[in-house]
PDB file of C-alpha atoms in Angstrom:
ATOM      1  CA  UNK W  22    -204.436 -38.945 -92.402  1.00  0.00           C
ATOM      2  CA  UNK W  23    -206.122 -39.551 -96.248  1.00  0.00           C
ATOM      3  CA  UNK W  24    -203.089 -37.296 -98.286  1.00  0.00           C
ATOM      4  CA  UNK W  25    -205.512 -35.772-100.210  1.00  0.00           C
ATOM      5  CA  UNK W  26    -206.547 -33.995 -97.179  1.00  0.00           C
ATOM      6  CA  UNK W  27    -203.262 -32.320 -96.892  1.00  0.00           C
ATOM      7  CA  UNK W  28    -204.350 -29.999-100.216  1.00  0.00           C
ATOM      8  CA  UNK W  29    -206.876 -28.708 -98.316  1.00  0.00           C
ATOM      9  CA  UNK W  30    -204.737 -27.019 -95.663  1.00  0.00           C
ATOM     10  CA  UNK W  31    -203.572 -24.556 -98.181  1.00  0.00           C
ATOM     11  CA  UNK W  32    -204.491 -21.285 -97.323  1.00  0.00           C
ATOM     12  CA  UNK W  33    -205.222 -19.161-100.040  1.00  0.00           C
ATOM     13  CA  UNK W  34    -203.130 -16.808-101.633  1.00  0.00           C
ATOM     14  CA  UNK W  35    -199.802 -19.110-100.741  1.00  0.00           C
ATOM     15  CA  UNK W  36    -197.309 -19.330-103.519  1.00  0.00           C
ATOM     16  CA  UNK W  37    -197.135 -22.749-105.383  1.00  0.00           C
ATOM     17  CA  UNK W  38    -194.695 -23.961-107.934  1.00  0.00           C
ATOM     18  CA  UNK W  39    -195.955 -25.049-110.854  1.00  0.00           C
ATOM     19  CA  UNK W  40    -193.790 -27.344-113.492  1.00  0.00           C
ATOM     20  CA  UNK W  41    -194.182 -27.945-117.201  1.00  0.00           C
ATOM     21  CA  UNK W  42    -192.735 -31.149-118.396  1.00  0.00           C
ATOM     22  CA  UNK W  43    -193.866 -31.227-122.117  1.00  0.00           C
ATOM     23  CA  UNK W  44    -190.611 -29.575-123.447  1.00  0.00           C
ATOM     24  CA  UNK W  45    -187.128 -30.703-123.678  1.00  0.00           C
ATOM     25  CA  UNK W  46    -186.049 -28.867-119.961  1.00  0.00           C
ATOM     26  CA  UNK W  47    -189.180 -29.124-117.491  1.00  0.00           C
ATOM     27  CA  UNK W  48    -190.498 -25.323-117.526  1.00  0.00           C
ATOM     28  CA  UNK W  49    -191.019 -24.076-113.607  1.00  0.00           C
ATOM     29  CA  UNK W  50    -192.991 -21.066-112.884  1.00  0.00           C
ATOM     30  CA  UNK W  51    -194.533 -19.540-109.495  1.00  0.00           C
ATOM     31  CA  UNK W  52    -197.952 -18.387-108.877  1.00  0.00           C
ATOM     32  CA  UNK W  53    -200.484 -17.937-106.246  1.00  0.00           C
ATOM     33  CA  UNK W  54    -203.141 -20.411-105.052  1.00  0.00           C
ATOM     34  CA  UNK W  55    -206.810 -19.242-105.749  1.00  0.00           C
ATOM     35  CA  UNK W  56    -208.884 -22.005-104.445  1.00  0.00           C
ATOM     36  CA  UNK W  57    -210.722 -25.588-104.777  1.00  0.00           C
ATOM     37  CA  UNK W  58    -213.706 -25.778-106.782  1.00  0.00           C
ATOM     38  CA  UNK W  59    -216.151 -28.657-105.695  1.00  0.00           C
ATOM     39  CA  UNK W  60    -213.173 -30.975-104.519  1.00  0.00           C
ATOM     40  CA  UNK W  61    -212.975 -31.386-108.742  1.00  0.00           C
ATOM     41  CA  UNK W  62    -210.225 -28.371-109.476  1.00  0.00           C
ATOM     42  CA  UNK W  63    -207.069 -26.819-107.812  1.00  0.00           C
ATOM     43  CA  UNK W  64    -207.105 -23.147-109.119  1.00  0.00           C
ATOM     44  CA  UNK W  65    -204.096 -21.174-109.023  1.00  0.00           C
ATOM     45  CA  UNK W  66    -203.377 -17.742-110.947  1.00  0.00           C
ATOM     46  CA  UNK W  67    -201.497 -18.111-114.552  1.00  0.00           C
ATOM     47  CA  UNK W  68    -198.349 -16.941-114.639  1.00  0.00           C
ATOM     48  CA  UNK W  69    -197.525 -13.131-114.982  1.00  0.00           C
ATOM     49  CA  UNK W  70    -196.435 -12.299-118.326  1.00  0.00           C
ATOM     50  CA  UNK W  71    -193.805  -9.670-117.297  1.00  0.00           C
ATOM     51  CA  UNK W  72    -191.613 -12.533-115.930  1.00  0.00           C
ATOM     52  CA  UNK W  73    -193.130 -15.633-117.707  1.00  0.00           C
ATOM     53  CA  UNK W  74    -194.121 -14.371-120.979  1.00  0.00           C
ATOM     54  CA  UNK W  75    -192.012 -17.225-123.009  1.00  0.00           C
ATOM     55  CA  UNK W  76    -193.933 -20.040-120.922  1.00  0.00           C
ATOM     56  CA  UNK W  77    -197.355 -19.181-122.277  1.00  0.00           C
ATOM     57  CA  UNK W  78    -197.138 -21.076-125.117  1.00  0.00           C
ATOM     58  CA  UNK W  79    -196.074 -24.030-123.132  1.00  0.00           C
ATOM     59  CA  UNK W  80    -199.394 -23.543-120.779  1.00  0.00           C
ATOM     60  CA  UNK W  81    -202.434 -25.048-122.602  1.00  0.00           C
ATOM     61  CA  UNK W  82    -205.144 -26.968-121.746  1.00  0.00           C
ATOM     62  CA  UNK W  83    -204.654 -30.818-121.415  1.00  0.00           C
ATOM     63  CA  UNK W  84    -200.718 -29.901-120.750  1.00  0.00           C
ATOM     64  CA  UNK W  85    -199.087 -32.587-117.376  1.00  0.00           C
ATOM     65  CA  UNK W  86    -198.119 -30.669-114.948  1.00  0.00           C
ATOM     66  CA  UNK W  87    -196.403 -31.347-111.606  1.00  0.00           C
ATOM     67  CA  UNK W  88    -197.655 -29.133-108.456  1.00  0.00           C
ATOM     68  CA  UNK W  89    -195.211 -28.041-105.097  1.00  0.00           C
ATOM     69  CA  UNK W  90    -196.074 -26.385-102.535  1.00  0.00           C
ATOM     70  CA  UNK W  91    -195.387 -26.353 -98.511  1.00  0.00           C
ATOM     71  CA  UNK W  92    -197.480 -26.689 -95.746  1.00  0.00           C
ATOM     72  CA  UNK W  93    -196.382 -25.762 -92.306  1.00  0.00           C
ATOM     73  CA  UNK W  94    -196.189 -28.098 -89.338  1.00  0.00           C
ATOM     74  CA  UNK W  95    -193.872 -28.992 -86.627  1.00  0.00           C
ATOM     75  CA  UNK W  96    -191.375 -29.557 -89.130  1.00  0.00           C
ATOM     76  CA  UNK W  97    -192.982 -27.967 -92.463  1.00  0.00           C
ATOM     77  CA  UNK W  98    -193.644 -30.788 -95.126  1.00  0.00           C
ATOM     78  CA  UNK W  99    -193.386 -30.278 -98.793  1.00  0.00           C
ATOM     79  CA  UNK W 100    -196.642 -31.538-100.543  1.00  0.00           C
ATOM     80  CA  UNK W 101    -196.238 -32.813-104.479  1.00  0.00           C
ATOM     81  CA  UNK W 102    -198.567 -34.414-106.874  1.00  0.00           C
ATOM     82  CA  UNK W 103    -199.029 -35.013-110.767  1.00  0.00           C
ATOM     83  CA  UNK W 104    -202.225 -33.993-112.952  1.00  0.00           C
ATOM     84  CA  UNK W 105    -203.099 -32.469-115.694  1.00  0.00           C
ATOM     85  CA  UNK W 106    -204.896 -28.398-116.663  1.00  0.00           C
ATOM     86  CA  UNK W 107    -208.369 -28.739-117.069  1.00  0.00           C
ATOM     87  CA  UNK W 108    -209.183 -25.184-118.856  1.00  0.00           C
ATOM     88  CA  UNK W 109    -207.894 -21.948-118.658  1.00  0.00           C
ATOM     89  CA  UNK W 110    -210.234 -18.545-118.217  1.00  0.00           C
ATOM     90  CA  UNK W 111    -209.210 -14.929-119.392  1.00  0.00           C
ATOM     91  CA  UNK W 112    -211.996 -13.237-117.818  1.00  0.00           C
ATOM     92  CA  UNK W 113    -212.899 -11.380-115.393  1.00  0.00           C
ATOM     93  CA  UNK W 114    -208.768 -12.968-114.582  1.00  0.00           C
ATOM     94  CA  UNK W 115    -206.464 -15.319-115.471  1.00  0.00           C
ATOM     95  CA  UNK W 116    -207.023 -18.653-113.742  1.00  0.00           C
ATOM     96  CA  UNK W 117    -205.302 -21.972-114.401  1.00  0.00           C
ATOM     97  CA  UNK W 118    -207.887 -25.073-113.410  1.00  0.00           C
ATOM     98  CA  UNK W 119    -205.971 -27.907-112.761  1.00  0.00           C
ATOM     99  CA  UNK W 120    -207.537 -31.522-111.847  1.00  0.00           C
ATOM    100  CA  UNK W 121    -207.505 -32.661-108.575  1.00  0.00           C
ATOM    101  CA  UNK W 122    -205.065 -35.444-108.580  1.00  0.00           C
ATOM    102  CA  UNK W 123    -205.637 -39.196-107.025  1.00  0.00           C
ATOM    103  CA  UNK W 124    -202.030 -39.470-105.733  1.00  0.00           C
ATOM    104  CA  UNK W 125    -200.774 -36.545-103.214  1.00  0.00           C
ATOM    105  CA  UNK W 126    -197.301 -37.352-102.108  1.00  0.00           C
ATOM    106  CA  UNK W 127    -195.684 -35.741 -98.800  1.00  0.00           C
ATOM    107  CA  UNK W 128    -191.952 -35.174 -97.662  1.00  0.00           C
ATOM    108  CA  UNK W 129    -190.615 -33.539 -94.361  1.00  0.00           C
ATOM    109  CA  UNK W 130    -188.624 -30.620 -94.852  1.00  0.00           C
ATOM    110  CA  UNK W 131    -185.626 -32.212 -92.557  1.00  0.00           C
ATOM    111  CA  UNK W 132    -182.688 -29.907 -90.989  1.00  0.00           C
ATOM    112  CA  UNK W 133    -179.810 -31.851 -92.411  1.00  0.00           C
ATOM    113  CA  UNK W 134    -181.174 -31.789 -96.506  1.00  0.00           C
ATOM    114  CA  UNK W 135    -180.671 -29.187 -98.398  1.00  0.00           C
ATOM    115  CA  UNK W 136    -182.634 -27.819-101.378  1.00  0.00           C
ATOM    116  CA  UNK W 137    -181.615 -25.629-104.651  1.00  0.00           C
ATOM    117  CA  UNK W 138    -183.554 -22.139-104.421  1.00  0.00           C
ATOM    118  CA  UNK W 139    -182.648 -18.819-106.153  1.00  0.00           C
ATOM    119  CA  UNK W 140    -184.179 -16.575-103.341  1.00  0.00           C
ATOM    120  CA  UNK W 141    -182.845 -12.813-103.459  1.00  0.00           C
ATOM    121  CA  UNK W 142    -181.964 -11.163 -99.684  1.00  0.00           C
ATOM    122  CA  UNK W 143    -180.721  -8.179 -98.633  1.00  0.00           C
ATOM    123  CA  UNK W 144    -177.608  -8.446 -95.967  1.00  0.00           C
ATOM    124  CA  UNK W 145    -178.857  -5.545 -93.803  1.00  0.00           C
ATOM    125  CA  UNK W 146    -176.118  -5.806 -90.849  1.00  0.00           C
ATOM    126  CA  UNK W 147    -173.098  -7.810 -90.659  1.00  0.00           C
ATOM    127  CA  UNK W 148    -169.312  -7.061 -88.550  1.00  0.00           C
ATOM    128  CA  UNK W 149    -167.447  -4.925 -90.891  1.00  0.00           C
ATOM    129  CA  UNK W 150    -169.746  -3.781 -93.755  1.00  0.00           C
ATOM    130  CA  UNK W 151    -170.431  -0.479 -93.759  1.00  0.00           C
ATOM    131  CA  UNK W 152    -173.849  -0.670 -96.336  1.00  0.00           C
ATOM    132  CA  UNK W 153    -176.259  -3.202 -97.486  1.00  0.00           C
ATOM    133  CA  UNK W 154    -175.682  -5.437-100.054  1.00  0.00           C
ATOM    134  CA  UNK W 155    -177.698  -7.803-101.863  1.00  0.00           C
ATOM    135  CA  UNK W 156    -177.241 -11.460-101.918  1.00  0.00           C
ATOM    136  CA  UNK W 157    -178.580 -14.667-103.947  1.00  0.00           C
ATOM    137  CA  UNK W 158    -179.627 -17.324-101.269  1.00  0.00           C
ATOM    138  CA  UNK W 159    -178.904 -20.817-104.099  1.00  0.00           C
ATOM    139  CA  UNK W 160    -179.835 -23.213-101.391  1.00  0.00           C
ATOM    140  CA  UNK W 161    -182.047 -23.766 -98.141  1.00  0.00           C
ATOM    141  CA  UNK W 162    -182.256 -26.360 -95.284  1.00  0.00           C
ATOM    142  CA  UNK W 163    -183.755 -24.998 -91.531  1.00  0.00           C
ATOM    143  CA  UNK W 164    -180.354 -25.063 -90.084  1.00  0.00           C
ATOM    144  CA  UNK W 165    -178.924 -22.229 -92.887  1.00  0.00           C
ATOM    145  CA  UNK W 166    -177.960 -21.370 -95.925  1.00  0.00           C
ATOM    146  CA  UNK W 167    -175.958 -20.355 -99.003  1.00  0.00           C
ATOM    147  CA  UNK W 168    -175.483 -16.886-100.277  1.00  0.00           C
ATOM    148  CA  UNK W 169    -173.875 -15.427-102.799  1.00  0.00           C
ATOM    149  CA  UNK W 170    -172.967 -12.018-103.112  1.00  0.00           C
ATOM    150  CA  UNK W 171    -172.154 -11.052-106.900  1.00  0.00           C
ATOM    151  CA  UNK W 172    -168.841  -8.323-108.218  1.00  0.00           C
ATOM    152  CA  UNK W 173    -168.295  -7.965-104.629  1.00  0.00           C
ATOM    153  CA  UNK W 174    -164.666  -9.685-102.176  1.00  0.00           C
ATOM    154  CA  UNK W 175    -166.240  -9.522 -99.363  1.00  0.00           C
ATOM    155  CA  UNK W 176    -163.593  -9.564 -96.126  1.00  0.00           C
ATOM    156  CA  UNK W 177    -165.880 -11.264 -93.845  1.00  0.00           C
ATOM    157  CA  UNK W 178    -164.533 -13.089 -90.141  1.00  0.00           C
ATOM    158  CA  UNK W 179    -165.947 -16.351 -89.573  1.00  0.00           C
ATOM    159  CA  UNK W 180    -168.480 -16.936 -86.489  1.00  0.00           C
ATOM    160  CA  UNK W 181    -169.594 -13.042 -87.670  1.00  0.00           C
ATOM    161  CA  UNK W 182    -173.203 -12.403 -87.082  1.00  0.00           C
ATOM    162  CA  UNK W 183    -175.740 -11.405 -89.788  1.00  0.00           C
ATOM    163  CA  UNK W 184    -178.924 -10.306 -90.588  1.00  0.00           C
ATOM    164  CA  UNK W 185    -180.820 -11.158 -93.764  1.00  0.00           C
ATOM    165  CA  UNK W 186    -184.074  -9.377 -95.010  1.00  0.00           C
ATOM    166  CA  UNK W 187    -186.315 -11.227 -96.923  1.00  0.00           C
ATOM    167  CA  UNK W 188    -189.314  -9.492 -98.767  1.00  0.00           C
ATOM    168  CA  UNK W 189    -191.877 -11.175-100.731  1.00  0.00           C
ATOM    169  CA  UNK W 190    -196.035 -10.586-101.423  1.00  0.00           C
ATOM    170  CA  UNK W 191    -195.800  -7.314 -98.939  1.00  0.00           C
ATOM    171  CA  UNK W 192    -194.521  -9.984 -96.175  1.00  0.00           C
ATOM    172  CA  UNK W 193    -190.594  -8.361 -94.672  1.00  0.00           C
ATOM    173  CA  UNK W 194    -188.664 -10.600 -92.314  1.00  0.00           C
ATOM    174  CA  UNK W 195    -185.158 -10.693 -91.358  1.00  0.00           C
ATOM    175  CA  UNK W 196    -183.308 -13.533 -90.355  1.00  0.00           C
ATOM    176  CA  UNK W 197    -180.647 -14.394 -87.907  1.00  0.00           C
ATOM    177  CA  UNK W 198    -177.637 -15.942 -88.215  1.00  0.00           C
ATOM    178  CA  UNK W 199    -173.782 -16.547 -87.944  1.00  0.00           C
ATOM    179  CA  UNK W 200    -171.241 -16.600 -90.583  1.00  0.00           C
ATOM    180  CA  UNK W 201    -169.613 -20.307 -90.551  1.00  0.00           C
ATOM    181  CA  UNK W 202    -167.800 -20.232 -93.617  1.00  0.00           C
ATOM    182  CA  UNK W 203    -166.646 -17.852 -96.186  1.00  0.00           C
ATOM    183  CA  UNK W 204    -164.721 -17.249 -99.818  1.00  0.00           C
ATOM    184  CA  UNK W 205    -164.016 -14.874-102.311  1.00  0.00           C
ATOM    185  CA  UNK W 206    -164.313 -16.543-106.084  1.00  0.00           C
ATOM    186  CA  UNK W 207    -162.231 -14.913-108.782  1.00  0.00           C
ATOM    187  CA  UNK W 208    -163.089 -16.368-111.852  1.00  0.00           C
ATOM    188  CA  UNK W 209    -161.636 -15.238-115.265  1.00  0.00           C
ATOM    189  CA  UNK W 210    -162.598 -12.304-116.633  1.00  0.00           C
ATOM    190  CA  UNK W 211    -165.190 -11.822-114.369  1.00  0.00           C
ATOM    191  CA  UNK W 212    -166.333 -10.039-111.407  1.00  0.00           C
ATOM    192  CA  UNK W 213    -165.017 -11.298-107.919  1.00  0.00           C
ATOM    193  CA  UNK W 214    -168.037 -13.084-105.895  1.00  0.00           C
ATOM    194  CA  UNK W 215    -168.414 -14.170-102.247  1.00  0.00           C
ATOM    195  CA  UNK W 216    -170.236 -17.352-101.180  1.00  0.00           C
ATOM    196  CA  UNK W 217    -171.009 -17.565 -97.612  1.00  0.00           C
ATOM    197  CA  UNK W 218    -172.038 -20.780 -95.785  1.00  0.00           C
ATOM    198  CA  UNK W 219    -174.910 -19.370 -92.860  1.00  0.00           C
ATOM    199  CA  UNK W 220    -176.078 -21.287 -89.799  1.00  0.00           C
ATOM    200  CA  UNK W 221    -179.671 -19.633 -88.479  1.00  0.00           C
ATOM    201  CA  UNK W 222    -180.384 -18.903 -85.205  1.00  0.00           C
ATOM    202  CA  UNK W 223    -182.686 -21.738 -84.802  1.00  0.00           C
ATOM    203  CA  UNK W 224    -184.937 -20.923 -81.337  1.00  0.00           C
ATOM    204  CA  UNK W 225    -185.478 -17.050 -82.928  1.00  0.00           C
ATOM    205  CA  UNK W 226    -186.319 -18.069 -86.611  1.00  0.00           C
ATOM    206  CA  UNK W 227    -187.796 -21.160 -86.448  1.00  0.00           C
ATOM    207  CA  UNK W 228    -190.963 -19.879 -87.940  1.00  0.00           C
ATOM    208  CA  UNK W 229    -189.380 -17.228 -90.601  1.00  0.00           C
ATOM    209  CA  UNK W 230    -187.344 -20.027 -91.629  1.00  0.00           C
ATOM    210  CA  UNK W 231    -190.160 -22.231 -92.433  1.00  0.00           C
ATOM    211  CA  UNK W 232    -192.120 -18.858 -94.303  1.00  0.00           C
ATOM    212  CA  UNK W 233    -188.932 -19.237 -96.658  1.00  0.00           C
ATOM    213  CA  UNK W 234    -189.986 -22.368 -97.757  1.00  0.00           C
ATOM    214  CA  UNK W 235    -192.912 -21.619 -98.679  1.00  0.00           C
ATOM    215  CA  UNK W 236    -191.765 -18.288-100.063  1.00  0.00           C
ATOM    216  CA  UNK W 237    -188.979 -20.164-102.470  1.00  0.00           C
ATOM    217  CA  UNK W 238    -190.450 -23.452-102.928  1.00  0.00           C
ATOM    218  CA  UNK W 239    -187.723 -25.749-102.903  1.00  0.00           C
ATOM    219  CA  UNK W 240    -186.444 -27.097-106.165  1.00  0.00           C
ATOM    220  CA  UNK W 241    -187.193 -31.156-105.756  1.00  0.00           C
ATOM    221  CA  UNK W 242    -185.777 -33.463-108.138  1.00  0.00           C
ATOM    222  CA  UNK W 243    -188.823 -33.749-111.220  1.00  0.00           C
ATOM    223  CA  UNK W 244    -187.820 -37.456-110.967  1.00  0.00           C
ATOM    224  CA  UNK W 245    -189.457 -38.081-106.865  1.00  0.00           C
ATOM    225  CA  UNK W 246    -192.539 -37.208-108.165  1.00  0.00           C
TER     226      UNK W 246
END
């Protein structure tokens, strides 16, 4: 199948990462896709100010930029390509057109890899916690994942079941899984935290899992692409 093709299985309204490589530490923001015009531009929504206003001046026409996002399949596959913004409109909303590329690279999201993320989740239920308490999922494969739970020591059993509740772009799932390892982090003069190693429940989640991938956007190395 031509690669290029694989851009147009986007649906619209799916988040894409966009990154920045014109300053000294690659700038990475997420957005929404809008659309293709004409098979010339990929359109995607500039980035909102209330959490991106110190990017804008970074976002200008002619500016490289590298494009993520992830399509779902048997697997899920995470879709990548180089180019460069076209213009940028103010009215009647803010769209970034970006060229279509020539190159459109393609990896499979794989079980055993692991990718950096900064995803927040709610632990909703869990064997001795008496409340909820929000967590920091910092990376992602489809077999689990790592949370961290911030100012709490958490006393946690191993093989415990838990819930997670994800919420993003009015979408709320909660995910399975089991509690395979576990520690409490006291670090000096600062708040205790607890990192937790998860294992999903693979045959239940299988497709929330892969909506988290799209939902983070997994943080691949600048230099694959």
């Amino acid at each position: 199948m031509d690669m290029l093709k694989k851009i147009f299985e986007l649906p619209v309204g799916q988040r894409v990462e966009i990154q920045i490589n014109k300053t000294s530490v690659p700038l990475r923001f997420q957005t929404e896709f809008v659309g293709i015009v004409k098979k010339r531009f990929f359109i995607v929504a500039m980035p909102d100010t209330r959490k991106f206003g110190d990017m804008r001046d970074a976002i200008y026409e002619g500016v490289a930029v590298v494009v993520r996002f992830v399509l779902e399949g048997d697997l899920g596959e995470v879709i990548a390509f180089r180019s460069d913004v076209e213009f940028i409109t103010s009215h009647p909303t803010k769209l970034m057109y970006i060229d279509m590329p020539q190159i459109v690279e393609s990896r499979p999201i794989r079980s055993d890899r692991r990718f950096e993320t900064r995803l927040p989740t709610q632990i909703t239920k869990m064997a001795g916690a008496d409340s909820d308490y929000s967590a920091l999922v910092v990376n992602l494969s489809m077999s689990g994942c790592q949370l961290v739970v911030q100012d709490e020591a958490l006393d946690v059993e191993k093989d415990s079941h838990i819930d997670l509740r994800f919420q993003w772009l009015q979408q709320d799932i909660t995910i399975t899984g089991i509690v395979r390892d576990i520690r409490v982090v006291h670090r000096d003069d600062e708040s205790p935290q607890t990192m937790m190693g998860i294992q999903f429940a693979r045959s239940r989640n299988n497709e929330d899992i892969k909506q988290l991938f799209a939902a983070s956007l997994i943080d691949i190395d600048s230099a694959d692409y």
